[in-house]
CSV table of C-alpha atoms and ligand atoms in Angstrom, one decimal:
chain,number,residue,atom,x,y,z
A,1,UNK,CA,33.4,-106.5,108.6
A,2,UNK,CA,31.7,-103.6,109.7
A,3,UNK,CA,29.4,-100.8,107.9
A,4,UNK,CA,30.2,-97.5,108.7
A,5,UNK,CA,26.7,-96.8,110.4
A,6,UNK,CA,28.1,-100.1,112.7
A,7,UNK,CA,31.3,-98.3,113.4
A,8,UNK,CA,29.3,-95.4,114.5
A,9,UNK,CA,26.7,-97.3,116.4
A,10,UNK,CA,29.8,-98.5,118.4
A,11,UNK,CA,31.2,-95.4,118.8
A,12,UNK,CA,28.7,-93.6,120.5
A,13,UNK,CA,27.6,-96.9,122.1
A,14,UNK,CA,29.7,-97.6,125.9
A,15,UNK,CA,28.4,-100.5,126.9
A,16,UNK,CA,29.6,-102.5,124.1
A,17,UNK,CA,32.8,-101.6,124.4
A,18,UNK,CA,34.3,-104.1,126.7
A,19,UNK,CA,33.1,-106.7,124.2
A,20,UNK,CA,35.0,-104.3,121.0
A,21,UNK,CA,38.2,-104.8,123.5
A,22,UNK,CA,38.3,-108.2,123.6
A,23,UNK,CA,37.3,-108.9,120.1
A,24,UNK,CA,40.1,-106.7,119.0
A,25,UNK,CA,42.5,-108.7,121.3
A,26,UNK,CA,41.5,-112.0,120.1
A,27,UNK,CA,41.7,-110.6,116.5
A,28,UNK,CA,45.4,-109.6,117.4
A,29,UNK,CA,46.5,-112.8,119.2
A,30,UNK,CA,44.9,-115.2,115.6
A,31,UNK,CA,46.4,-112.3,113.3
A,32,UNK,CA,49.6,-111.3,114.3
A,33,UNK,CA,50.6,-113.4,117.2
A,34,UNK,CA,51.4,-112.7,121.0
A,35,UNK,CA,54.9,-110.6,119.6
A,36,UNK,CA,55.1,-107.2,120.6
A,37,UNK,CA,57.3,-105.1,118.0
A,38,UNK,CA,59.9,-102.3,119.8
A,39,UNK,CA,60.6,-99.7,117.8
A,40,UNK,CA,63.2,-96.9,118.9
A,41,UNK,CA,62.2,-93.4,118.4
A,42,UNK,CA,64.5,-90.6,117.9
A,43,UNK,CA,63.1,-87.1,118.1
A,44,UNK,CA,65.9,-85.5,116.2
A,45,UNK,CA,64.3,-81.9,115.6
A,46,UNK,CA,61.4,-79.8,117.3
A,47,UNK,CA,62.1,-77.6,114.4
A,48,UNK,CA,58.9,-76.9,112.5
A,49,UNK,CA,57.8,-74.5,109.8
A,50,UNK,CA,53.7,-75.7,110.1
A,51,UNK,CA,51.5,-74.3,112.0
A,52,UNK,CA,49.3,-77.2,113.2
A,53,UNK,CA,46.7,-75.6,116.2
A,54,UNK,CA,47.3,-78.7,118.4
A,55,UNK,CA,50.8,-78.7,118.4
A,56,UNK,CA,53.6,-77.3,121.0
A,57,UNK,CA,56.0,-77.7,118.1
A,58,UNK,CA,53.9,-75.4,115.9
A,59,UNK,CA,55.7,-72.4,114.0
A,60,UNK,CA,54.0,-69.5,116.4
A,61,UNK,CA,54.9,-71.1,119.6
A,62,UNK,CA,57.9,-68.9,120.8
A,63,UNK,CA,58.4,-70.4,123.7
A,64,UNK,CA,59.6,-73.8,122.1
A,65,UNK,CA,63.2,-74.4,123.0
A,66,UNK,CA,64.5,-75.5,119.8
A,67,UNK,CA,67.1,-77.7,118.9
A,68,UNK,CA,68.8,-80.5,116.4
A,69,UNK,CA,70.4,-83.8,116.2
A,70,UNK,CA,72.9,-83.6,113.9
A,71,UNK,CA,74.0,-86.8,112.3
A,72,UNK,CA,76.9,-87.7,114.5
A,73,UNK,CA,74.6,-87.8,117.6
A,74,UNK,CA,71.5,-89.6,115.2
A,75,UNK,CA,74.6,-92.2,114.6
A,76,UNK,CA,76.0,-93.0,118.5
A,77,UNK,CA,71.8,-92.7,119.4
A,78,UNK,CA,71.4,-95.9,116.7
A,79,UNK,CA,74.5,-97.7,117.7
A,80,UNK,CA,72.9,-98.0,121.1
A,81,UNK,CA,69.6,-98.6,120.6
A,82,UNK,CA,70.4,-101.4,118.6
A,83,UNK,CA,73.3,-102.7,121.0
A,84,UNK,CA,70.0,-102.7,123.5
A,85,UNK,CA,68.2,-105.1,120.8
A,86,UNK,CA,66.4,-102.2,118.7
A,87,UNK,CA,65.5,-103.9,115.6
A,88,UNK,CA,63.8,-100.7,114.0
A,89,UNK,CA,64.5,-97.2,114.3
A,90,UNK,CA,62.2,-94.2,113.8
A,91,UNK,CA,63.4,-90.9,112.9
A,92,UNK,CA,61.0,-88.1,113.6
A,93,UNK,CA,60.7,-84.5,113.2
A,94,UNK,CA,58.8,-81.2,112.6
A,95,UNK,CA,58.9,-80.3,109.4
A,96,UNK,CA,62.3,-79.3,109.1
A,97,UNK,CA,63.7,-78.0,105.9
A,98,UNK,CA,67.2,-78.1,107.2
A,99,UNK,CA,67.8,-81.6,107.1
A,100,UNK,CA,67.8,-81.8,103.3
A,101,UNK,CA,67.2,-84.4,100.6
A,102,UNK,CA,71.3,-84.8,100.6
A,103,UNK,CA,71.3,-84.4,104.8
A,104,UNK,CA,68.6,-86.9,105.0
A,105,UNK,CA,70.2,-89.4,102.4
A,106,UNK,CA,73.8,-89.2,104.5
A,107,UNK,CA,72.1,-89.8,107.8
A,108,UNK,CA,69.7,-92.6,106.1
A,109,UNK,CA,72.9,-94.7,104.8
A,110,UNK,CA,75.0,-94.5,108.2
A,111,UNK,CA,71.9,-95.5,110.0
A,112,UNK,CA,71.4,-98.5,107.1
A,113,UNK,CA,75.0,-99.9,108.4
A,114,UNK,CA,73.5,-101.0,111.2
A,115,UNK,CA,71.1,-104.6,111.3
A,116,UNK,CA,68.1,-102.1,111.8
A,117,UNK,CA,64.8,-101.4,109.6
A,118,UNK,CA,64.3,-97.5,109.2
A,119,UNK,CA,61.4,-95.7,109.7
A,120,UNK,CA,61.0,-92.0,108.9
A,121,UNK,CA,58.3,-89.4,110.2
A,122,UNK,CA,59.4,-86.2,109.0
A,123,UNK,CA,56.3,-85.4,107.3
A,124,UNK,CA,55.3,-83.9,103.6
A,125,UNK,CA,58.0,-83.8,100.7
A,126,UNK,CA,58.4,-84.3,97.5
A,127,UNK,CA,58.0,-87.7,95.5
A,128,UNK,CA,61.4,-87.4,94.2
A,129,UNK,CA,62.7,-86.9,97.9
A,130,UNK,CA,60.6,-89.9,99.1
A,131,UNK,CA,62.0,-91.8,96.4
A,132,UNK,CA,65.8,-90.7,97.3
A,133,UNK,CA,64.9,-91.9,100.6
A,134,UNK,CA,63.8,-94.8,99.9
A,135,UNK,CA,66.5,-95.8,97.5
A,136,UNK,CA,69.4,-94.5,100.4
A,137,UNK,CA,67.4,-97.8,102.6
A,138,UNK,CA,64.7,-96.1,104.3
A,139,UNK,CA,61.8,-99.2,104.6
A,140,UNK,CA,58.7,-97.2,105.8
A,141,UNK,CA,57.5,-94.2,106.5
A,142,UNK,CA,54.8,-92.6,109.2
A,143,UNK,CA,52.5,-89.4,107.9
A,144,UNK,CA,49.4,-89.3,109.8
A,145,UNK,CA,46.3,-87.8,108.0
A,146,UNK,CA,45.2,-86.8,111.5
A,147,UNK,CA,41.7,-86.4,109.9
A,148,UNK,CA,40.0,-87.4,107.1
A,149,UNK,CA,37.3,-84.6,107.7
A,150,UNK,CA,38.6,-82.0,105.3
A,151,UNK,CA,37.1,-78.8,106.7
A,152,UNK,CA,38.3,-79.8,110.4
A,153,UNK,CA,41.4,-80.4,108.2
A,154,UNK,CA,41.4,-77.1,107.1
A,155,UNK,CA,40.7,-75.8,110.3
A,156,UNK,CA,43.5,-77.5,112.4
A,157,UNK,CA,45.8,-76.6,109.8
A,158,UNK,CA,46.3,-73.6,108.7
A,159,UNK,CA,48.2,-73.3,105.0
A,160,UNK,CA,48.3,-76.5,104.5
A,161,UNK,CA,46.3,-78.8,102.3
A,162,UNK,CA,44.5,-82.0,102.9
A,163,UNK,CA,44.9,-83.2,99.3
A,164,UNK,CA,49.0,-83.2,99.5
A,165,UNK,CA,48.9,-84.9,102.5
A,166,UNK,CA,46.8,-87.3,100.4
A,167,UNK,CA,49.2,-87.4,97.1
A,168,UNK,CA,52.3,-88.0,100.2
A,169,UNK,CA,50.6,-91.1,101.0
A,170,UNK,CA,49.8,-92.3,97.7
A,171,UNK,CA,53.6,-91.4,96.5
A,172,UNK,CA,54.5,-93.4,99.2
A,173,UNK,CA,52.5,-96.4,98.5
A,174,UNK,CA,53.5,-96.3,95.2
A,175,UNK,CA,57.3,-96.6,95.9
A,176,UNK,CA,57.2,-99.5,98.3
A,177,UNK,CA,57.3,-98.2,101.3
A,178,UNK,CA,55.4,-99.7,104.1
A,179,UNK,CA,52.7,-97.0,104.9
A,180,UNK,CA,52.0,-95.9,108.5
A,181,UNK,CA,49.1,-93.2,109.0
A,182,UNK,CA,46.6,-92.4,111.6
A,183,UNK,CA,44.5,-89.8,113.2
A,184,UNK,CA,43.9,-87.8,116.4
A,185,UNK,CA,40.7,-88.4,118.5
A,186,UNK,CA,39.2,-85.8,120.4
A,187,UNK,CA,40.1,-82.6,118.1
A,188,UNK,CA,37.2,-79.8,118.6
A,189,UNK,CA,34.5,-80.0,116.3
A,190,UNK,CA,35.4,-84.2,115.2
A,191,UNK,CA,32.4,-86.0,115.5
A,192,UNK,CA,32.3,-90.0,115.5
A,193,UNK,CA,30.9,-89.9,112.0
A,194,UNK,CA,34.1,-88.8,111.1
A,195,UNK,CA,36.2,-91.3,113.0
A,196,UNK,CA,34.4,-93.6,111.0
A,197,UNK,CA,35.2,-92.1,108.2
A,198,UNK,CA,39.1,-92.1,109.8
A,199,UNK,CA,38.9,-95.7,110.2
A,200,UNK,CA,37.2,-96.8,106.6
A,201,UNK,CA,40.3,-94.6,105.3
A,202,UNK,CA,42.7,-96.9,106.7
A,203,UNK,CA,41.4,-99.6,105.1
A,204,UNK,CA,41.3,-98.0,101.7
A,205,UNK,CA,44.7,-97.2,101.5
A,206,UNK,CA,45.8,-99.9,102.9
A,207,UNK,CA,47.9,-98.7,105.6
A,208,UNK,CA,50.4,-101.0,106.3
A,209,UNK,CA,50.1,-99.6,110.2
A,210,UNK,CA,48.0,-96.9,112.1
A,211,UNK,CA,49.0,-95.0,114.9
A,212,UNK,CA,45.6,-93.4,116.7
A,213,UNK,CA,46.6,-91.3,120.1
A,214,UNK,CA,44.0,-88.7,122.2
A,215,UNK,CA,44.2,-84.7,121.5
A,216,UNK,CA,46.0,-83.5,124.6
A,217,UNK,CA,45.7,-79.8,124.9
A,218,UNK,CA,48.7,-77.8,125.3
A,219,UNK,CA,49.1,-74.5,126.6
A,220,UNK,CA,51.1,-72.7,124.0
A,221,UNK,CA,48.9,-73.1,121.4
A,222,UNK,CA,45.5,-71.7,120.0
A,223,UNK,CA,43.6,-74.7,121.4
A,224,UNK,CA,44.8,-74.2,124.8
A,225,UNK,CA,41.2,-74.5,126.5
A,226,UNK,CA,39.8,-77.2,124.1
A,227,UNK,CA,39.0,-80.2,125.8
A,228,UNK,CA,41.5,-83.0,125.8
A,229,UNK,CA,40.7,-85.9,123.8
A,230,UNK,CA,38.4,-89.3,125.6
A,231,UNK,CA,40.9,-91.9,126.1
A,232,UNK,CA,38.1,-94.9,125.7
A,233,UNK,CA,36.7,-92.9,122.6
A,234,UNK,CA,40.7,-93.3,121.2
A,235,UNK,CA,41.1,-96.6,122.3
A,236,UNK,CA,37.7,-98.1,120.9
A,237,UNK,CA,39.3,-96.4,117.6
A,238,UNK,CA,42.3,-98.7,117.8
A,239,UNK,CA,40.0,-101.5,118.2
A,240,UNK,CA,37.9,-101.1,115.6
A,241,UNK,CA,41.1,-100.9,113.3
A,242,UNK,CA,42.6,-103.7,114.3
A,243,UNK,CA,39.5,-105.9,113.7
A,244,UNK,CA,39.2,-103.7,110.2
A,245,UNK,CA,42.5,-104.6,109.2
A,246,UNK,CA,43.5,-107.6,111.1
A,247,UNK,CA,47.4,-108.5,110.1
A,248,UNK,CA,48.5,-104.8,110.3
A,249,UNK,CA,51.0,-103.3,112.8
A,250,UNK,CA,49.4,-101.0,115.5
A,251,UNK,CA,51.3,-99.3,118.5
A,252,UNK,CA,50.3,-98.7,121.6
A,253,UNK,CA,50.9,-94.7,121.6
A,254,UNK,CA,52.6,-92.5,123.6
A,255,UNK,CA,49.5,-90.1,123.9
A,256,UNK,CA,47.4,-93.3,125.3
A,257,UNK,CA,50.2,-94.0,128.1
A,258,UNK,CA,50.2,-89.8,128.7
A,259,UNK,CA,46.1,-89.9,129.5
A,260,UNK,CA,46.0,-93.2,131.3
A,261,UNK,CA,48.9,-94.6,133.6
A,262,UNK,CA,48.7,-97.8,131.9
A,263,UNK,CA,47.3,-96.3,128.4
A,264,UNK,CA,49.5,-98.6,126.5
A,265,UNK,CA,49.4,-101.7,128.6
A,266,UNK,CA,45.3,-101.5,128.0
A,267,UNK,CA,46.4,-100.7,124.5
A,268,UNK,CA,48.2,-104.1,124.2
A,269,UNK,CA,45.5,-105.7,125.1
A,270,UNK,CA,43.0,-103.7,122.9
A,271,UNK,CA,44.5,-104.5,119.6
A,272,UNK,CA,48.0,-102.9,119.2
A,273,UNK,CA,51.1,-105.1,119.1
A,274,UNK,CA,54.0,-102.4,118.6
A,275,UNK,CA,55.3,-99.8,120.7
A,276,UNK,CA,57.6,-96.9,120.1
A,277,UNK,CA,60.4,-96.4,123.2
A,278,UNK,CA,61.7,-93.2,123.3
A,279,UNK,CA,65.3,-93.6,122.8
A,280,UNK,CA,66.1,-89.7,122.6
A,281,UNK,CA,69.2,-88.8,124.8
A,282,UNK,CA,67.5,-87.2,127.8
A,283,UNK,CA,69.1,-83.8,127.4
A,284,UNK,CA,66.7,-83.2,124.4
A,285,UNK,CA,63.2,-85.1,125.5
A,286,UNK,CA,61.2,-82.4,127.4
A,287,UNK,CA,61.8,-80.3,124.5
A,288,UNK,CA,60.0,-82.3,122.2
A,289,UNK,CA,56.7,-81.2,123.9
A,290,UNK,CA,54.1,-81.4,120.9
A,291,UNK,CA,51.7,-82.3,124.0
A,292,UNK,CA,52.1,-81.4,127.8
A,293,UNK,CA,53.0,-84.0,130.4
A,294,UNK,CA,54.6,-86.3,128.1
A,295,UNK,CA,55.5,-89.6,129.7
A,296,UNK,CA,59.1,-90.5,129.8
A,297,UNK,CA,60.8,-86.8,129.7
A,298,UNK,CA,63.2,-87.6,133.0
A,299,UNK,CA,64.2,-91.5,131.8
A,300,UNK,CA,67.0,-92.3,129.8
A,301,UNK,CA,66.9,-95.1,127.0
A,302,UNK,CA,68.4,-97.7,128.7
A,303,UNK,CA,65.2,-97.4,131.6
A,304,UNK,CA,62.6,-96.9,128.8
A,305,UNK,CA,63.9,-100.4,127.3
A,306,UNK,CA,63.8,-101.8,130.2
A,307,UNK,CA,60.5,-100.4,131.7
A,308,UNK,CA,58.7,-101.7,128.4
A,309,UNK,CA,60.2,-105.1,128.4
A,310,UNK,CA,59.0,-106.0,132.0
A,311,UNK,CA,56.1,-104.4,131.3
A,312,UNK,CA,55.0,-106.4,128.1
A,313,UNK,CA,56.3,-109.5,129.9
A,314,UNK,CA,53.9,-108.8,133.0
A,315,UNK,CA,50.7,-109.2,130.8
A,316,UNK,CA,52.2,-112.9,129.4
A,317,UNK,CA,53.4,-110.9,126.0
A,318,UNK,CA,56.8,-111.4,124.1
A,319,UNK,CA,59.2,-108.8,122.5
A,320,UNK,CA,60.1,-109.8,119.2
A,321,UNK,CA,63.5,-110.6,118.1
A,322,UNK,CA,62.9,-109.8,114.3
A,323,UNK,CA,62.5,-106.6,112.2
A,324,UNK,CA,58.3,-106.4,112.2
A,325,UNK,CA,57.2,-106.2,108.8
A,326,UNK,CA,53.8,-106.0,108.5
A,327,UNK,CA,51.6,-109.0,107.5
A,328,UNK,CA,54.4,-110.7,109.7
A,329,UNK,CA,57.5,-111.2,107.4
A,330,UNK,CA,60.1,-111.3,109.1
B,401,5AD,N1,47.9,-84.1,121.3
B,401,5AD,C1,48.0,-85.4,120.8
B,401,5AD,N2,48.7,-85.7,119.7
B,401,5AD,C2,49.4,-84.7,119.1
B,401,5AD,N3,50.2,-84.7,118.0
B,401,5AD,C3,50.6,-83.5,117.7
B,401,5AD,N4,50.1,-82.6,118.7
B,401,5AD,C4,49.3,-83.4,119.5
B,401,5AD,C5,48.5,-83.1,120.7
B,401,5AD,N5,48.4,-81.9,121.2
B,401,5AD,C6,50.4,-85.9,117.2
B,401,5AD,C7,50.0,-85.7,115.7
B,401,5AD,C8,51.3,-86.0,114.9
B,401,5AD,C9,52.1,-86.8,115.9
B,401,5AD,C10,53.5,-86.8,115.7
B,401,5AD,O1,51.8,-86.2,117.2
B,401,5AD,O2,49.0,-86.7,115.3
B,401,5AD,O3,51.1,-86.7,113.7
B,402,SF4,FE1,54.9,-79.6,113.0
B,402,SF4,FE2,54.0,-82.2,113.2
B,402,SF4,FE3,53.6,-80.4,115.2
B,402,SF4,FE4,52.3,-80.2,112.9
B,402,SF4,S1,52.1,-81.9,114.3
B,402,SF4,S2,53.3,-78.5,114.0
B,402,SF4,S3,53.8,-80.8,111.4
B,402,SF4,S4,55.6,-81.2,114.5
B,403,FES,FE1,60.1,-94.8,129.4
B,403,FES,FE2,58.6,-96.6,130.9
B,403,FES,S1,58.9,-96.5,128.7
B,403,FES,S2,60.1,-95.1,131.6
């Protein structure tokens, strides 16, 4: 294990990061095997009443084209992703008030009738909604702290407040769910004490999986001329997690693939062991721009399953056949 004054020794440190890399690989392949969990991702609403300076899908961006997935659609979206082997869906969101404790319960059940392990990411409710959720079959549930740095908390988000994001993962914890969080590398004004800080947070809740992606500016929003996040800075993140918190679930992220052609193939072999298809119907996928040049947005499920699956088999990796539980239980 490493002291946080390690962690940021490593940080700031290059040259020891092919070493990190393969350390966090090895850690993977002894800890949670040569499996690489799919999970199915449906963006279901760019609707979003935060105002999150990073984000297209933030509140003051007009120019967002918004739209829903009502249930019906959510429903035929599941059927198919798990006729195409899906073994876990992800519902994700903006922070939508529309879709209701009673909306989200319906949608939650129809999805349940299928052999698939739920995931939502709809961001910050109440524990009594959580605890709906969870009793209508949902298994875990995503909620990024995206910093641990409360005044670039409070800086990045503007009305909203670092210690309920706190109490959400906490409430979450406490009813069962299996816990994903994570943080964004790169934001203006983080500094690698911080990310240190990001990473001995993981491990103190004990996140059940952590999702760490580059800030990619976009253009619509106030940090339009920030500089976009360092993709070896994010990925020696990852790496330190993973040999932090060895039997954890980690994905290779979307943001990784978007800065690097082959971000999450590098990712794979850097410590993650999931990653998260888009399985969006196409008509919908440029829209959910919370970062510009999003990989993906002209390829329809059926490709992305397919792209992925050669793609893990090319670096001698398996896709796994079960649900992906973390600590590997099935
Ligand atoms: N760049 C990278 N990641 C972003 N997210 C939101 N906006 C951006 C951006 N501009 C991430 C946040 C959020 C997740 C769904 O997407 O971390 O939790
Ligand atoms: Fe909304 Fe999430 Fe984007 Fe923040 S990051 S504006 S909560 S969609
Ligand atoms: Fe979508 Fe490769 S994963 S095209």
């Amino acid at each position: 294990m490493f002291t946080k004054n390690e962690i940021i020794e490593i940080l700031k440190d290059d040259s020891k990061s092919e070493w990190l890399f393969s350390l966090a690989d090895k850690t993977r392949e002894e800890n949670v095997g040569d499996e690489v969990h799919l999970r199915g991702l449906v963006e279901f609403s760019n609707i979003c009443k935060c105002n999150c300076k990073y984000c297209g899908l933030r509140k003051d961006n007009e120019n967002a084209d918004r739209y829903r997935i009502l249930k019906d659609e959510i429903i035929e979206t599941v059927k198919h992703a798990s006729e195409m082997g899906y073994k876990t869906i992800v519902l994700q969101s903006g922070e939508d008030a529309y879709y209701s404790e009673d909306k989200m319960i319906d949608i939650i059940k129809a999805i349940k009738e299928y052999d698939v392990a739920l995931t939502l990411s709809i961001g910050e409710r109440s524990y009594e909604e959580y605890k709906a959720f969870k009793n209508a079959g949902a298994d875990r549930y995503l909620i990024r702290i995206e910093t641990t740095d409360r005044n670039l908390y409070g800086q990045m988000h503007p009305n909203m407040d670092f210690d309920n994001r706190l109490r959400c993962l906490k409430d979450l914890k406490d009813l069962g769910y299996e816990v994903g969080t994570g943080c964004l590398v790169g934001l203006p004004n983080q500094t690698v004490e911080s990310l240190a800080d990001d990473i001995m947070f993981f491990k103190e809740i004990e996140a059940d999986m952590v999702g760490i992606g580059p800030f990619i500016p976009h253009l619509q929003t106030p940090l339009k001329d920030a500089q976009k996040g360092n993709f070896t800075l994010a990925l020696k993140v990852m790496a330190l997690t993973r040999i932090i918190l060895p039997d954890i679930n980690i994905p290779a992220t979307t943001a990784m693939e978007t800065i690097n052609p082959n971000g999450r193939i590098i990712a794979l072999q850097s410590g993650a062991n999931v990653v998260m298809p888009n399985i969006t119907s196409l008509k919908y996928r440029a829209k959910y721009e919370i970062y510009p040049d999003k990989i993906c947005i002209n390829d329809n499920p059926d490709k992305c399953r397919s792209c992925i699956g050669a793609k893990i088999k090319s670096i001698g990796r398996t896709v796994a056949t079960n649900y992906g539980f973390s600590h590997n239980q099935g």
